[in-house]
Tab-separated table of C-alpha atoms in Angstrom:
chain	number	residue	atom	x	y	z
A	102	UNK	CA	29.783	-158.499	84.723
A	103	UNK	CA	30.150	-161.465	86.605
A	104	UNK	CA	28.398	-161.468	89.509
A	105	UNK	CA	31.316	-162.993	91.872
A	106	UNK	CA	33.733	-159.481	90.773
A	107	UNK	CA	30.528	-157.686	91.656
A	108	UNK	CA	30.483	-159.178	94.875
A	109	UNK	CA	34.240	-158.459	95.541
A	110	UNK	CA	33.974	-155.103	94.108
A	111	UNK	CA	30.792	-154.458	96.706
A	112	UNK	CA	33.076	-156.125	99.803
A	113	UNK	CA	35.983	-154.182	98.770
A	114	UNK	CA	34.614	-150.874	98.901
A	115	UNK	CA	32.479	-151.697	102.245
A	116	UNK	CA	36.124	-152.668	103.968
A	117	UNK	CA	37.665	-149.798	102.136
A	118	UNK	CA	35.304	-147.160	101.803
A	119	UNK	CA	37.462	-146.286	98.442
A	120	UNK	CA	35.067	-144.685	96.031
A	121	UNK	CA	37.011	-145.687	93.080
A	122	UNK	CA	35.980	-149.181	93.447
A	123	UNK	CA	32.287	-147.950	93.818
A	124	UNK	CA	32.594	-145.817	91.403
A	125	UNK	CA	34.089	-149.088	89.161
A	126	UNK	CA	30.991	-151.342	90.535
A	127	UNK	CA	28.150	-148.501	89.755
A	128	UNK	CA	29.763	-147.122	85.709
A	129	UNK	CA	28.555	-150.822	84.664
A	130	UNK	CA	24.931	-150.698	86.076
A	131	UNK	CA	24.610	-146.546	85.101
A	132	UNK	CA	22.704	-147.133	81.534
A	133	UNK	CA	19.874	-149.335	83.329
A	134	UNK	CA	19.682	-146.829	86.263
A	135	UNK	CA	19.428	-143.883	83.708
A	136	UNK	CA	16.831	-145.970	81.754
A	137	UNK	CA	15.061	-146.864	84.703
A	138	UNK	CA	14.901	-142.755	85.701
A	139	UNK	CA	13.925	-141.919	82.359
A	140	UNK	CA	11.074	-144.453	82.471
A	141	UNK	CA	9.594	-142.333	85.408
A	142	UNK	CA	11.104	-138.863	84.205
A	143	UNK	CA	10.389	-139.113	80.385
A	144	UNK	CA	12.946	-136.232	80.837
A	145	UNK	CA	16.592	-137.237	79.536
A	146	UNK	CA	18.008	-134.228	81.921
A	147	UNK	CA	16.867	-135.030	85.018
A	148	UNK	CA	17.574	-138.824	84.431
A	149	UNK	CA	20.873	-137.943	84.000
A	150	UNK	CA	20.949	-135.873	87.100
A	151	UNK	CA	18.873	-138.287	89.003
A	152	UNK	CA	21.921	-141.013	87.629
A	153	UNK	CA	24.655	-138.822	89.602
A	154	UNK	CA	22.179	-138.830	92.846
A	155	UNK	CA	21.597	-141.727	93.059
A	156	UNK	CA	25.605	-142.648	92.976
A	157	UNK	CA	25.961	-139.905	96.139
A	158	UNK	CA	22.992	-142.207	97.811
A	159	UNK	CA	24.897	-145.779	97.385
A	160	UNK	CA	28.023	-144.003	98.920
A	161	UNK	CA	25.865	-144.329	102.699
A	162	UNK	CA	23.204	-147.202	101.766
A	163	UNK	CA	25.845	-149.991	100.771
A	164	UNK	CA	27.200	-150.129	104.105
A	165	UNK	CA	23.226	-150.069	105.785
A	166	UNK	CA	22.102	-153.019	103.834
A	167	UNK	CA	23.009	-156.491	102.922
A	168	UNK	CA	23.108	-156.777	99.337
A	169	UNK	CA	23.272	-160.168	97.849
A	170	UNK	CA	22.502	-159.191	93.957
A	171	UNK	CA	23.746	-155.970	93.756
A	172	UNK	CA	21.844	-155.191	90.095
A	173	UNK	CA	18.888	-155.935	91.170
A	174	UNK	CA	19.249	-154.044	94.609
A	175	UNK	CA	20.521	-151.314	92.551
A	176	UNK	CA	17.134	-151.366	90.147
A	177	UNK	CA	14.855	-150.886	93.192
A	178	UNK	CA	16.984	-148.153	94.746
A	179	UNK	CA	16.707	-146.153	91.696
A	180	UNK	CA	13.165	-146.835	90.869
A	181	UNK	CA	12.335	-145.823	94.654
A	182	UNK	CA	14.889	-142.804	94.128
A	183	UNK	CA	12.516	-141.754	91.143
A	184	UNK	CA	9.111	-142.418	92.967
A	185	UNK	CA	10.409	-140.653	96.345
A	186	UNK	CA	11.551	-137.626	93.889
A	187	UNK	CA	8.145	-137.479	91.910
A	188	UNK	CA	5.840	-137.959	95.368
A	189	UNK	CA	7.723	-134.931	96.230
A	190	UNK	CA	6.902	-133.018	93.491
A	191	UNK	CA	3.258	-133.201	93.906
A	192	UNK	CA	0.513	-133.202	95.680
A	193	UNK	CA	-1.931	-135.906	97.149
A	194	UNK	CA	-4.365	-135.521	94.575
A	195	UNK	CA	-1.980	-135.623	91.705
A	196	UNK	CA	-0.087	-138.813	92.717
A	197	UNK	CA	-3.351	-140.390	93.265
A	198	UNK	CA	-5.346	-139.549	90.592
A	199	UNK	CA	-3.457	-138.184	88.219
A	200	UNK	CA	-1.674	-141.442	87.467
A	201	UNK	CA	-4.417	-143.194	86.837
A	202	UNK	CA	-7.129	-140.500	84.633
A	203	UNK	CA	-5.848	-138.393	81.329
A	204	UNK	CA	-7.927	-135.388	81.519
A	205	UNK	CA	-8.895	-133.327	78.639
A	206	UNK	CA	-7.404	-129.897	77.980
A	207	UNK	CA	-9.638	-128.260	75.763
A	208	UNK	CA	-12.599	-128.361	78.180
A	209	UNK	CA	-13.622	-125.187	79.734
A	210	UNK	CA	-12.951	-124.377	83.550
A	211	UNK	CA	-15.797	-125.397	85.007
A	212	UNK	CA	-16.468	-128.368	82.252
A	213	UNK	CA	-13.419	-129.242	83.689
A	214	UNK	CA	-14.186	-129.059	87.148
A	215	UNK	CA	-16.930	-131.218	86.417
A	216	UNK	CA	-15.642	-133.579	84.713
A	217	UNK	CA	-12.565	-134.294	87.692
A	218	UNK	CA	-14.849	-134.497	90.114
A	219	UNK	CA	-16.645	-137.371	87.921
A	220	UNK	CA	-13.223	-139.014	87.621
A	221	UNK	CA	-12.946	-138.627	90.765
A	222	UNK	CA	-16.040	-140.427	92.364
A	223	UNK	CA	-15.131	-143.045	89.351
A	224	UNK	CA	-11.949	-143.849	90.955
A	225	UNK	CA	-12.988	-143.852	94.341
A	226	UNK	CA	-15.582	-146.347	92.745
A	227	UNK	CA	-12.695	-148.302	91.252
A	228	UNK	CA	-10.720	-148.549	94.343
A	229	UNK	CA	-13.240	-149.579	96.619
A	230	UNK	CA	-13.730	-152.555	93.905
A	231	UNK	CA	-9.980	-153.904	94.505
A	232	UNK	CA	-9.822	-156.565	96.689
A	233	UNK	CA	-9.020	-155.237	100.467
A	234	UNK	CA	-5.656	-155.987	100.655
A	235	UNK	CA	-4.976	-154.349	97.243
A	236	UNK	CA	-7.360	-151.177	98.766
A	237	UNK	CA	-5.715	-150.919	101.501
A	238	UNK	CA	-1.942	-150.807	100.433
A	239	UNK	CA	-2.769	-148.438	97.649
A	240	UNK	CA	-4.481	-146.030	99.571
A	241	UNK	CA	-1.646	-146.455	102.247
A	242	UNK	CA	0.954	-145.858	99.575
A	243	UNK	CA	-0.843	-143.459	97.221
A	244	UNK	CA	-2.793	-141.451	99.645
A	245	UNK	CA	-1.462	-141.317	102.778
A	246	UNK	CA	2.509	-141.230	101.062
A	247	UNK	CA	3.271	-144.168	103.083
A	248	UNK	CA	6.722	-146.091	102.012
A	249	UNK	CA	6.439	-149.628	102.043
A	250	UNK	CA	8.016	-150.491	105.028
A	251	UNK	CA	5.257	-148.205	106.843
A	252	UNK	CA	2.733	-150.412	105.131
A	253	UNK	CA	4.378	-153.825	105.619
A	254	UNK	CA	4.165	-152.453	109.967
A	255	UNK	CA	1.211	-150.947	109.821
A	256	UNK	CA	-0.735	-154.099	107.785
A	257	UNK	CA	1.591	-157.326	108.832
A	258	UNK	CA	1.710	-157.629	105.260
A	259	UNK	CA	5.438	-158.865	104.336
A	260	UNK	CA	7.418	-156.101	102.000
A	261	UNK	CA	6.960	-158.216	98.671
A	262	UNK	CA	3.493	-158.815	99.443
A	263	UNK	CA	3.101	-155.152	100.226
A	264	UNK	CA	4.959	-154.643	96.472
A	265	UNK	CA	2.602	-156.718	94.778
A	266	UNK	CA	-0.277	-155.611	96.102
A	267	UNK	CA	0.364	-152.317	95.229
A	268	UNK	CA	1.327	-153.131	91.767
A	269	UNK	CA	-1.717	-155.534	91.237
A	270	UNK	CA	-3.706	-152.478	92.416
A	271	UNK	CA	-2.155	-150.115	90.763
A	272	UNK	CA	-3.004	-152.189	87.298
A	273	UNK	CA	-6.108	-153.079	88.649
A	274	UNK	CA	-7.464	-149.689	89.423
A	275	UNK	CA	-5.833	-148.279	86.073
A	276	UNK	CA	-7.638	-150.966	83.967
A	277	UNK	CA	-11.066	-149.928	86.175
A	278	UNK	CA	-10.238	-145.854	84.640
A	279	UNK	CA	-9.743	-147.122	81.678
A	280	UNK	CA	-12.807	-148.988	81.144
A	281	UNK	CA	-14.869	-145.791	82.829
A	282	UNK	CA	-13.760	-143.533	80.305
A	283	UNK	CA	-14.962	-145.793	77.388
A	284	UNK	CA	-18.064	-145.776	79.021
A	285	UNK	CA	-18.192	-141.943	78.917
């Protein structure tokens, strides 16, 4: 769609609050928001679902913001709709290790005990490896469930640094795990 009749779609339904016109604006970005959810979900059902929520959410956030590329403003919404949806689902420990370490299911309870609370000390071991600013935002984000806006005030970091430090860490610390477990 050209992004000029985006533009006027977006103005038109911030003067006219007509949800037809959002509705019009939102059908030809709903594949790579349902794509994006599934990415996160791996569950086609909830994607879906998550598709529909996230279409009540722009009816109040496109009048809060300024958006000047609606696509791409519409790609981070629904990647932050999925990520706000999954920290809610679990618990500290989960979000924060569980993203990063596969654990074996055949192992015994207390094998398994064991063998998390090795992961565990490995990861903390990872993360205290990143370079501060990395550490810091991803224990921010993943461990104190800080958004990034908290981060950005709390550090002074600017939100895409805040982003990018959290990605970079995120890879960082993954590729860290990953070279643990060959080790093991």
């Amino acid at each position: 769609m050209d992004s000029t009749r985006e533009q006027d779609l977006l103005h038109q339904y911030q003067e006219t609050a007509d949800l037809q016109v959002l509705g019009e604006l939102y059908q030809r970005h709903t594949e790579m928001v349902y794509y994006v959810c599934l990415r996160y979900f791996q569950d086609p059902e909830r994607s879906k679902d998550a598709v529909m929520n996230i279409f009540e959410e722009l009816i109040y956030k496109v009048n809060k913001q300024e958006i000047k590329d609606f696509p791409r403003w519409l790609y981070v919404l629904s990647k932050n709709h999925c990520l706000m949806y999954l920290r809610s689902q679990k618990n500290k420990s989960q979000i924060s290790l569980d993203e990063f370490v596969k654990f074996p299911e055949a192992l015994h309870q207390y094998e398994e005990q064991d063998e998390k609370e090795l992961q565990l000390a490995a990861m903390e071991s990872c993360l205290e490896k990143l370079p501060e600013r990395q550490q810091q935002s991803v224990r921010l984000f993943f461990l104190e469930e800080k958004c990034y806006k908290e981060i950005s005030d709390t550090t002074g970091y600017s939100l895409n640094e805040v982003k990018s430090y959290i990605q970079n860490g995120k890879r960082n610390l993954r590729n860290c795990m990953e070279a643990w477990n060959e080790q093991q």
